[in-house]
Short mmCIF file of C-alpha atoms in Angstrom, two decimals:
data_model
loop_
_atom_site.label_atom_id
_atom_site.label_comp_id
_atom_site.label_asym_id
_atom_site.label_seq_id
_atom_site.Cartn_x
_atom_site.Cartn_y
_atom_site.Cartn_z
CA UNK U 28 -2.87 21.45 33.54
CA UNK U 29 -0.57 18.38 33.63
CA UNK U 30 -3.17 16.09 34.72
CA UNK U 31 -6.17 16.96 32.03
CA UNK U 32 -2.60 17.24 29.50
CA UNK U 33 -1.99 13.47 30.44
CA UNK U 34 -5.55 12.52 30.57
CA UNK U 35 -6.21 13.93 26.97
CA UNK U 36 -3.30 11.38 25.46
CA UNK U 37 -3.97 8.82 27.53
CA UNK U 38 -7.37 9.07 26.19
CA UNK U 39 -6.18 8.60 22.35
CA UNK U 40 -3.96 5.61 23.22
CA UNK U 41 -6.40 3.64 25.00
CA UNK U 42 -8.23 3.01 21.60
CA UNK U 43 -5.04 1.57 20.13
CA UNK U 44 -4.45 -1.06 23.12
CA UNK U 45 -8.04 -1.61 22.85
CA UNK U 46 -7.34 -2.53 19.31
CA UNK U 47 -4.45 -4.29 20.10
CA UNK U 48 -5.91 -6.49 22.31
CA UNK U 49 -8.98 -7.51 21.01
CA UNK U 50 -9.41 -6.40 16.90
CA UNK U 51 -5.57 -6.76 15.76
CA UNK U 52 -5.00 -9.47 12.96
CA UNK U 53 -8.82 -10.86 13.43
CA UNK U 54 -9.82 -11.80 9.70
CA UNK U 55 -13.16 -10.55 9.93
CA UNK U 56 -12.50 -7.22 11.30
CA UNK U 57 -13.26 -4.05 9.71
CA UNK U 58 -10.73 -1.55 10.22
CA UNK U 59 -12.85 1.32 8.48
CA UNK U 60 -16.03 -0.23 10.24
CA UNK U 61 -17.92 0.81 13.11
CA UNK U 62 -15.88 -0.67 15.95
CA UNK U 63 -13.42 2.17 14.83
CA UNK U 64 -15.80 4.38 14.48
CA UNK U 65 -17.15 4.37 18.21
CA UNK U 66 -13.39 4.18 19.45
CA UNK U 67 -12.60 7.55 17.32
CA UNK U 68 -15.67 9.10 18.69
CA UNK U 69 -15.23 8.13 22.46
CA UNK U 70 -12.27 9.66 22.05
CA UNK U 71 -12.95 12.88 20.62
CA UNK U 72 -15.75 12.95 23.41
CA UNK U 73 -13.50 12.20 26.20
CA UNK U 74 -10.92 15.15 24.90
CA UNK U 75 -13.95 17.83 24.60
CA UNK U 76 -15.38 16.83 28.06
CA UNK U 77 -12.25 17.37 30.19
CA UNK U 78 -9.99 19.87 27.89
CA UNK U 79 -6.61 20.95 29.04
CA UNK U 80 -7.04 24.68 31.08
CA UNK U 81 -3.86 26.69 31.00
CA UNK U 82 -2.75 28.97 33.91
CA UNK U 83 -4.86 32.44 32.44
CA UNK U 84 -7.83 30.37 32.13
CA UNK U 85 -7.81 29.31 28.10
CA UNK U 86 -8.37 25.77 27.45
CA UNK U 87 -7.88 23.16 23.90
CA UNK U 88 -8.12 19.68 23.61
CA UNK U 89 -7.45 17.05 21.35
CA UNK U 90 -10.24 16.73 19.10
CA UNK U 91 -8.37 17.56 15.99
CA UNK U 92 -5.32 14.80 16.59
CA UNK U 93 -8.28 12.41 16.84
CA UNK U 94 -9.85 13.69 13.51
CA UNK U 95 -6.44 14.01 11.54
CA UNK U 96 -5.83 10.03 12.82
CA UNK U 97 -9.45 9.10 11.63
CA UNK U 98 -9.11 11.09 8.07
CA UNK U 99 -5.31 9.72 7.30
CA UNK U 100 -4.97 6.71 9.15
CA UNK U 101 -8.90 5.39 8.77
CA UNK U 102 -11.59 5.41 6.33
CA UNK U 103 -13.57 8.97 4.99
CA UNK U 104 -16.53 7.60 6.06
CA UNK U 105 -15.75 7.48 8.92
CA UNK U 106 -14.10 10.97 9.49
CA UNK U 107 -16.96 12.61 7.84
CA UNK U 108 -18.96 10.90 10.75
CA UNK U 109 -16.94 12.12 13.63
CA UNK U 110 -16.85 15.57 11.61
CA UNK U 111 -20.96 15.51 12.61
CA UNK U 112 -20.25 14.28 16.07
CA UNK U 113 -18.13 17.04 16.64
CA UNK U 114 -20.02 19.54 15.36
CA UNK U 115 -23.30 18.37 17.14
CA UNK U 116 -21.22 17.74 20.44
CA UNK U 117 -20.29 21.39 20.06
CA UNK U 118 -23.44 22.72 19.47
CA UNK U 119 -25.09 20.80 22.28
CA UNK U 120 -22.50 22.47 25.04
CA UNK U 121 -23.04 26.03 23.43
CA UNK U 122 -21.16 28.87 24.49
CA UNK U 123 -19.09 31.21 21.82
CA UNK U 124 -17.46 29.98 19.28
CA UNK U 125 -19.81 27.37 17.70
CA UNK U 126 -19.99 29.46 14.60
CA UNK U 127 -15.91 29.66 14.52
CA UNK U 128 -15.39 25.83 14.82
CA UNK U 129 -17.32 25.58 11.80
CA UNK U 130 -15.35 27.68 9.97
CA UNK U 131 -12.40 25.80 10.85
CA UNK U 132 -14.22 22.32 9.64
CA UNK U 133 -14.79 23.72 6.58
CA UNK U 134 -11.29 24.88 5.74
CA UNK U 135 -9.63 21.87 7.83
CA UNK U 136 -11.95 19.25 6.05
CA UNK U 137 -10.53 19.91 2.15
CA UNK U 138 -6.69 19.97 3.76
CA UNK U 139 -7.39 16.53 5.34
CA UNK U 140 -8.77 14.85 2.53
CA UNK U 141 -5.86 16.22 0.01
CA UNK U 142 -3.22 14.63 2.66
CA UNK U 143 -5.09 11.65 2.10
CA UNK U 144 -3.99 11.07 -1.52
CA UNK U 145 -1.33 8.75 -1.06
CA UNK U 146 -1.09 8.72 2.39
CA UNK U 147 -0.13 5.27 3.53
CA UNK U 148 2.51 4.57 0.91
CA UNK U 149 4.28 7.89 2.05
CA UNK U 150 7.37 7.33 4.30
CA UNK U 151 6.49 7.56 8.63
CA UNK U 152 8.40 10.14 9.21
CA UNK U 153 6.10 11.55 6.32
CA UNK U 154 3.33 10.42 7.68
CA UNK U 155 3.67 11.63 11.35
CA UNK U 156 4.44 15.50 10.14
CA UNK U 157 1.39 15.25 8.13
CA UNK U 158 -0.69 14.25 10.97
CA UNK U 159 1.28 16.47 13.50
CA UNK U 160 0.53 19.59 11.01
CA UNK U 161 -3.09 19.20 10.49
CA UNK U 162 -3.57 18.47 13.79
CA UNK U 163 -2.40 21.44 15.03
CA UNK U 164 -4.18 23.59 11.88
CA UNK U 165 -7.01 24.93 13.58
CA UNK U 166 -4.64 26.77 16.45
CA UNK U 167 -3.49 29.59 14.16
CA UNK U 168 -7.09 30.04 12.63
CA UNK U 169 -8.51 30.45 16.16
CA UNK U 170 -5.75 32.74 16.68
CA UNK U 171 -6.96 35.31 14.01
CA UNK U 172 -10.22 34.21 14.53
CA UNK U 173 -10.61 35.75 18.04
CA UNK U 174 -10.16 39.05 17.56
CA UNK U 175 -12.97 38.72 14.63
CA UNK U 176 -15.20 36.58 16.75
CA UNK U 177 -15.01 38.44 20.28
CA UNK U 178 -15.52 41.95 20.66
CA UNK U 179 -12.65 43.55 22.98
CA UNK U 180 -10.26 40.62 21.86
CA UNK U 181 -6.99 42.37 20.65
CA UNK U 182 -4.31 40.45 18.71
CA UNK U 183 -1.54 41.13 21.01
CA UNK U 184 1.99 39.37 21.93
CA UNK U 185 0.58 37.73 25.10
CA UNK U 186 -2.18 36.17 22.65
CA UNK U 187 0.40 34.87 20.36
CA UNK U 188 2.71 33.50 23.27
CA UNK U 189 -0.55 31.55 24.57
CA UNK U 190 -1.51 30.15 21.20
CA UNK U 191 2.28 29.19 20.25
CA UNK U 192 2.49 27.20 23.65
CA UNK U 193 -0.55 25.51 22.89
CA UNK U 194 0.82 24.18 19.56
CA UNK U 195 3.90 23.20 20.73
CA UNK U 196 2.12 21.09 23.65
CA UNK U 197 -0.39 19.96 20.97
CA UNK U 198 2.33 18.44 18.62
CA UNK U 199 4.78 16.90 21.16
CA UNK U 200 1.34 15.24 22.84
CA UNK U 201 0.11 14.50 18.84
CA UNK U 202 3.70 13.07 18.07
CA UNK U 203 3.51 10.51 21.47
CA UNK U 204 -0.06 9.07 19.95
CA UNK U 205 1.35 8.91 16.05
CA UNK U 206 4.59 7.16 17.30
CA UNK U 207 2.53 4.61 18.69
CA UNK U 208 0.29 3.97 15.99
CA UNK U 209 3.33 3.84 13.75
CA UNK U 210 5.16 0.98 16.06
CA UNK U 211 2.13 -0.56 16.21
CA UNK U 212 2.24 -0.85 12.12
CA UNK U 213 5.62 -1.55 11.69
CA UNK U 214 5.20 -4.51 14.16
CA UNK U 215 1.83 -6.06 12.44
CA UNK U 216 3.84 -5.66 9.31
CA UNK U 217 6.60 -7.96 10.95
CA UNK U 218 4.21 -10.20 12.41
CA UNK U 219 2.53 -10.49 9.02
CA UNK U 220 6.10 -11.00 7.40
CA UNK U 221 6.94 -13.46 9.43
CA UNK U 222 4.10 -15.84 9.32
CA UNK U 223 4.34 -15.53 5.44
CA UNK U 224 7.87 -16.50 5.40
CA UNK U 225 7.15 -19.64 7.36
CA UNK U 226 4.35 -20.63 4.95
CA UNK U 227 6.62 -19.47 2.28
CA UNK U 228 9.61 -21.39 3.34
CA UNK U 229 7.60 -25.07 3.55
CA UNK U 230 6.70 -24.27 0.04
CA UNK U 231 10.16 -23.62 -0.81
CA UNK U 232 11.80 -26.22 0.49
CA UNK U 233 8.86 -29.11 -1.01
CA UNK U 234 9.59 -27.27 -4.33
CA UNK U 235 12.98 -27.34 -4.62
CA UNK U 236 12.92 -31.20 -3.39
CA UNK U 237 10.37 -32.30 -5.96
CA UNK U 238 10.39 -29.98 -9.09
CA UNK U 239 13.43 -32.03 -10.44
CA UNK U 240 12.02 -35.66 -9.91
CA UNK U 241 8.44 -34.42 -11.54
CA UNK U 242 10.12 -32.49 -14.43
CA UNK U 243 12.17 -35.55 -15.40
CA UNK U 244 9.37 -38.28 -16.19
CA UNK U 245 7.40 -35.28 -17.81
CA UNK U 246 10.25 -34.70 -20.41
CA UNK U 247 10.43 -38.67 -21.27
CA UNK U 248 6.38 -39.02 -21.47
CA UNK U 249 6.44 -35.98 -23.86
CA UNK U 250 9.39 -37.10 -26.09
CA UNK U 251 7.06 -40.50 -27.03
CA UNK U 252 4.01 -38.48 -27.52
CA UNK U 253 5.68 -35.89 -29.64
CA UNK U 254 7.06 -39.46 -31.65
CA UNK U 255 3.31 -41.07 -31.69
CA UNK U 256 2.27 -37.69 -33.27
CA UNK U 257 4.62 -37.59 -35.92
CA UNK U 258 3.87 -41.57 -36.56
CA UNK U 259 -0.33 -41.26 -36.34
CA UNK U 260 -1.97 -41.05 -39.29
CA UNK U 261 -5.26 -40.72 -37.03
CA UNK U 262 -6.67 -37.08 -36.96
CA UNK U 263 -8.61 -38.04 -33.83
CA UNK U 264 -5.50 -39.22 -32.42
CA UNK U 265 -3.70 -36.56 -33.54
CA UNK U 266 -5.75 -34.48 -31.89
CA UNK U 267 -5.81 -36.45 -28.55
CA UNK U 268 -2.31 -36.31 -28.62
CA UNK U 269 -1.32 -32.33 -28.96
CA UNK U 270 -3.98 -31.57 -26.30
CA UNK U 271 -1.93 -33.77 -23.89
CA UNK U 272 1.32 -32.33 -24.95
CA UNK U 273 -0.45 -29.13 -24.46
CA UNK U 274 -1.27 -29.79 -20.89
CA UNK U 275 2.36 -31.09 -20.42
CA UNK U 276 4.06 -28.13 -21.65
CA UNK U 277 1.68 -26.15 -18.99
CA UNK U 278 2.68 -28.50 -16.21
CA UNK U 279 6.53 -27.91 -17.36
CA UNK U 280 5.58 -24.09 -16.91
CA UNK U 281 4.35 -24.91 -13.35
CA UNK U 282 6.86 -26.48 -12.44
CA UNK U 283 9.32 -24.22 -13.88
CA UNK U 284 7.92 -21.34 -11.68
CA UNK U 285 8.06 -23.34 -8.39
CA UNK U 286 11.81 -23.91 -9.27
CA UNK U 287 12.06 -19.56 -9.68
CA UNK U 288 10.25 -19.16 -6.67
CA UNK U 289 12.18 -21.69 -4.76
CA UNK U 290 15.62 -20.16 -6.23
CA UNK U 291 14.76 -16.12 -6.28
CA UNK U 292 18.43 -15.25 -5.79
CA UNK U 293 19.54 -13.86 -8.96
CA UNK U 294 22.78 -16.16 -9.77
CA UNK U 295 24.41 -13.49 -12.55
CA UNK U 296 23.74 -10.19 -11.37
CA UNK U 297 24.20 -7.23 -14.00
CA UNK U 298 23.09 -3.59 -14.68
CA UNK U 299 19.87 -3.90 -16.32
CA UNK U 300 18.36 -0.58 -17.93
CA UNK U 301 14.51 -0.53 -16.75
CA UNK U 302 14.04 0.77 -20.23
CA UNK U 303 15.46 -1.79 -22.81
CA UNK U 304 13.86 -4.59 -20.41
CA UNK U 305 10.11 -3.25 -20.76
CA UNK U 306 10.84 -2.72 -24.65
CA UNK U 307 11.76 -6.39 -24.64
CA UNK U 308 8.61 -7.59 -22.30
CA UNK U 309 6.05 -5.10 -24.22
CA UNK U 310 7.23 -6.43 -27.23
CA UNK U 311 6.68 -9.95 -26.59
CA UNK U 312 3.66 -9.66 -25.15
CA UNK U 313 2.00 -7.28 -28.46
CA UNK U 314 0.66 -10.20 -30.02
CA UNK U 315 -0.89 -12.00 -27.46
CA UNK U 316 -2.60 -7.98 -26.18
CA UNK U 317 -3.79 -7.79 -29.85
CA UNK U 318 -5.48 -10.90 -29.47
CA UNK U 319 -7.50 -9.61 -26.20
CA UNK U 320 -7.80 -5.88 -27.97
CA UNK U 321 -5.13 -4.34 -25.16
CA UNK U 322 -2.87 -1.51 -26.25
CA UNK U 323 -0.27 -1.19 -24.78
CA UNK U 324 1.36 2.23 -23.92
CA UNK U 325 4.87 2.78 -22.60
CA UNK U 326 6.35 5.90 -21.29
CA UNK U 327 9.97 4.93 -20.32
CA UNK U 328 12.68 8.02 -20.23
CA UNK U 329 16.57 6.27 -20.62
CA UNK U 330 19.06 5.55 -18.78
CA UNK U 331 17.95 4.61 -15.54
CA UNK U 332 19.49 1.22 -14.11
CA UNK U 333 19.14 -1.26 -11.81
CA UNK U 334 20.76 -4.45 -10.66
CA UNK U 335 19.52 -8.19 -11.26
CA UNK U 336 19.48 -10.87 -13.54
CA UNK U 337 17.89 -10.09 -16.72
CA UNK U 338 15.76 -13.73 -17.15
CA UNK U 339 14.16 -13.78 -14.10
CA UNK U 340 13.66 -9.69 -14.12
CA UNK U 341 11.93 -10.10 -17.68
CA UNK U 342 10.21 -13.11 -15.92
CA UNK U 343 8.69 -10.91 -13.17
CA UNK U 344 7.51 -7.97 -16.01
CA UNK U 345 6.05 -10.57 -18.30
CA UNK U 346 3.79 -12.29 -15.16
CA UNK U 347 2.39 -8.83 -13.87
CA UNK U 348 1.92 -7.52 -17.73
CA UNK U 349 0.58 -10.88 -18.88
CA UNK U 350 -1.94 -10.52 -15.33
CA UNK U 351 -2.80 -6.84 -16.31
CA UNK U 352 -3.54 -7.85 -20.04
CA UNK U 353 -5.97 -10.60 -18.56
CA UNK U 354 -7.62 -8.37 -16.36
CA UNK U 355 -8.97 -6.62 -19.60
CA UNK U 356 -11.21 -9.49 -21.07
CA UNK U 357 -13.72 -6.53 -22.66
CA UNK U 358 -10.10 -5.19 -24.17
CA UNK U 359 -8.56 -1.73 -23.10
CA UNK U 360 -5.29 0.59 -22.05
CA UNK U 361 -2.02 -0.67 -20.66
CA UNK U 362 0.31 1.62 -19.68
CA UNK U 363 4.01 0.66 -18.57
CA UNK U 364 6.05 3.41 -17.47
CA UNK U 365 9.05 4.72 -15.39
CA UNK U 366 8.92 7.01 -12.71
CA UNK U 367 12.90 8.10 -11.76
CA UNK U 368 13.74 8.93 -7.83
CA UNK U 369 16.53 9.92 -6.57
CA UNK U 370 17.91 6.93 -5.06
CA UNK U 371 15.03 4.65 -6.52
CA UNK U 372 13.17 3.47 -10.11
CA UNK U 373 9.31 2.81 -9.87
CA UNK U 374 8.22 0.64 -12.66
CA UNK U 375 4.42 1.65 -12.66
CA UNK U 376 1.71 -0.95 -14.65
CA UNK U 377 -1.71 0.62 -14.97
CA UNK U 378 -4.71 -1.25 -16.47
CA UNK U 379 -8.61 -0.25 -16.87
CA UNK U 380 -9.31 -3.97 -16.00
CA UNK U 381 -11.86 -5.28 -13.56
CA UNK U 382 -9.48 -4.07 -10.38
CA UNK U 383 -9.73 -5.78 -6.80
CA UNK U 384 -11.16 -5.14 -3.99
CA UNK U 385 -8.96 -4.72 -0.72
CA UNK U 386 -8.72 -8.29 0.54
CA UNK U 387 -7.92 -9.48 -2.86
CA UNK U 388 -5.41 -7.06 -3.08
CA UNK U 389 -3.99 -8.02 0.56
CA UNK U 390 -4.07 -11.77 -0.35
CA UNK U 391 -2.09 -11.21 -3.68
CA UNK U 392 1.59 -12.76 -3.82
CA UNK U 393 0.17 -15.16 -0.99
CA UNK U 394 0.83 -19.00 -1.43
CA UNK U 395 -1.53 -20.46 -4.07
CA UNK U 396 -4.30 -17.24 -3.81
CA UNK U 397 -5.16 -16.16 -7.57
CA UNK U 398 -8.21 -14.54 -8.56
CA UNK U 399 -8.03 -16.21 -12.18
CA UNK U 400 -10.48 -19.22 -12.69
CA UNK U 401 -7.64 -21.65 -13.90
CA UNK U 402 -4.53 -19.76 -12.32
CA UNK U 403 -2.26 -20.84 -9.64
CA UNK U 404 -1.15 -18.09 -8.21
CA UNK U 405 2.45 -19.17 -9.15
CA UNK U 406 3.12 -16.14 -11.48
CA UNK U 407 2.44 -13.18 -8.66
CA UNK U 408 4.53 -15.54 -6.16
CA UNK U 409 7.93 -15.41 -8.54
CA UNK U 410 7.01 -11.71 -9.40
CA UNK U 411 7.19 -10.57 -5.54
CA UNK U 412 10.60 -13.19 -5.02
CA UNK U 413 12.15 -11.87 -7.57
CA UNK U 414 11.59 -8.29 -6.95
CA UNK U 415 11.95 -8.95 -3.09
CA UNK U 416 15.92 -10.97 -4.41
CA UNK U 417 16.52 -7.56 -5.55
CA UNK U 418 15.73 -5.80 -2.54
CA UNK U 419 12.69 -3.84 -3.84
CA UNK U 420 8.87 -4.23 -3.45
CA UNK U 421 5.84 -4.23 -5.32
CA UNK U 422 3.36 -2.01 -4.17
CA UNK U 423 -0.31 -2.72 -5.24
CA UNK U 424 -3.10 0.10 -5.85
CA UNK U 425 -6.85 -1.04 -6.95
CA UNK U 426 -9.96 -0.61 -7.32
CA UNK U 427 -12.77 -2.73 -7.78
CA UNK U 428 -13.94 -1.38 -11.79
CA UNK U 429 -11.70 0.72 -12.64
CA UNK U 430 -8.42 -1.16 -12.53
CA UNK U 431 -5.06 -1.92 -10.74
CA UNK U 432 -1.53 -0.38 -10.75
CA UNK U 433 1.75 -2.47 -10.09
CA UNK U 434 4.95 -0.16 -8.99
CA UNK U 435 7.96 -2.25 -9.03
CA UNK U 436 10.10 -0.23 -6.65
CA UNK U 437 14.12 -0.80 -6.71
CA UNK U 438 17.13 0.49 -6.10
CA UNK U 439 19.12 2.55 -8.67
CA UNK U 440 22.54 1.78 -10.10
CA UNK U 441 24.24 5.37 -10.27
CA UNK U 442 24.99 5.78 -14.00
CA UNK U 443 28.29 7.79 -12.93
CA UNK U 444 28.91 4.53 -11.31
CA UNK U 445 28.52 2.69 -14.20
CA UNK U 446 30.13 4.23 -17.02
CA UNK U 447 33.17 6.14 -14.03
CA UNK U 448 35.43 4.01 -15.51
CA UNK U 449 35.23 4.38 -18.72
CA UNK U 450 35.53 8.53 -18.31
#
């Protein structure tokens, strides 16, 4: 029993070193493509070929920790797939009990793909009693099952002690494989942290070296243009002359940002309410979502705080609104609201817009990628600095067609903190 037990785990972590070793961090790999695919269905193979036999002579494997990973953790394509191969594999090796395991796809199937809403943003802990709890689904529903399915099968206290040890065995060897997918995350999101900072860090440093010696000759050319202007009596000229002070002011703006970027730490921190500051930003912003026929909704209950420096918070709100508003060019819905936590505020920014497609969506906030014709990229670089200076995130949910969502997440000032002395 301890031998096919080990066999059937060591069996779903071989994939992952497989994927370790040759798939992890290649650019051109498709995580939700086929390479996955045969991996998951090996497998799931493997498990049903040698299952683990128990002293009285009933047997399980593993086949539904492989399909929980492939639903949750992988693509629905994909799961759907090994769904078939299951059922197929099943049906080739016959015996009793086809009919039963297809009873438990089709109430298992629906469960999976409701965990899936959501899934990865969920906490790991979160995610690995998920898994462990689909996973080990189906033992209860063959446990009622049998006495349906076999004639002379009773429902008796020796049946439940057999099934009971089989889930416990099934979620301790279920929690092994999930722990080391979830390392294996947390350390290719490290990895992946790390290499940005360094790339990050150059930028930094050749901004914060440079902005100042650029921005100074700017302001001098711009103070004798703005004097030609007032002096020409040339409408050509004229004309020559704002566009250039036009394109100045824009290069001011550039710079400007690579100074915020280079300088995220908030220098005069206060207790902002999320609320106020979005009033401010949406109202800024009306005229210039009139002119692209945006309207802009905003659901934002009161007093919920958080700590930064107003400026370069506003900053951040006005670069993902102004990016949201831009998205729209056929016009559309903007919706800005708050979402309160316990411990947390979500700031949530929902367009209809164009949306993105995963790899645009992974490349956003990186150095210099925008998906604008004329952007820089600049504006979604301060946006994540700032937020990441006040020890939140920005997590990013799209769709290619039918729009994007921005939640700022960040911690929350306790308003019993704030107004404690006052009481």
């Amino acid at each position: 029993m301890l031998t096919s037990l080990f066999s059937n785990i060591l069996f779903l972590i071989f994939p992952i070193f497989l994927f370790q070793v040759f798939w992890e961090g290649r650019r051109r790999f498709n995580q939700d493509g086929p390479v996955m695919l045969m991996l998951g269905a090996g497998a799931m193979l493997l498990c049903m070929n040698f299952p683990v036999v128990m002293s009285d002579g009933y047997y399980f494997d593993f086949r539904f920790t492989v399909l929980a990973i492939a639903a949750l953790y992988g693509s629905l394509r994909n799961s759907a797939v090994l769904v078939g191969v299951m059922v197929a594999y099943r049906w080739w090796m016959g015996g009793d009990g086809f009919f039963g395991q297809l009873f438990i796809q089709a109430l298992l199937f629906p469960l999976l793909m409701l965990a899936r809403r959501k899934f990865t943003s969920r906490p790991p802990a979160v995610r690995m009693i998920l898994v462990i709890a689909l996973s080990i689904t189906p033992v209860p529903m063959l446990l009622l099952g049998k006495p349906l399915i076999f004639e002379g099968v009773l429902l008796t206290w020796e049946l439940v002690e057999q099934f009971l040890t089989v889930m416990g065995i099934q979620a301790v060897g279920t929690w092994i494989v999930i722990y080391f997918i979830e390392k294996d995350i947390e350390a290719h999101a490290i990895r992946r942290e790390i290499r940005q900072a360094e790339k990050l860090r150059v930028i930094s440093d050749l901004a914060a070296s440079v902005s100042h010696e650029v921005r100074n000759p700017l302001t001098v050319a711009r103070g004798f243009l703005q004097l030609l202007l007032t002096s020409s009596k040339s409408e050509k000229e004229s004309r020559f002359m704002t566009l250039a002070l036009e394109e100045l002011d824009r290069a001011q703006e550039i710079i400007g940002d690579y100074l915020a970027y280079a300088k995220p730490d908030a220098d005069r921190l206060e207790e902002l309410e999320v609320e106020d500051e979005i009033r401010y930003v949406s109202g800024v912003l009306q005229p210039y979502a009139l002119f692209g026929e945006v309207e802009i909704e905003t659901d934002c209950p009161e007093h919920n705080w958080v700590l930064g420096e107003r400026q370069k918070f506003r900053q951040c709100l006005i670069n993902l609104v102004k990016n949201s508003i831009e998205a729209m060019p056929e016009g559309g819905k903007l919706r800005i609201g708050i979402h309160a936590l316990q411990n947390k505020v979500e700031v949530r920014i929902r367009d209809n817009g164009t949306g993105m497609t995963p790899e645009e969506v992974s490349r956003l906030g990186k150095a210099f990628y925008t998906t604008k014709e004329r952007g820089t990229g600049l504006g979604t670089m301060v946006a994540f600095s700032i937020i990441k200076a006040m020890n939140g995130r920005i997590d990013i949910h799209s769709k290619k067609g039918a729009g994007t969502e921005f939640t700022i997440v960040l911690p929350k000032v306790n308003p019993e903190e704030k107004f404690g002395s006052a009481v």
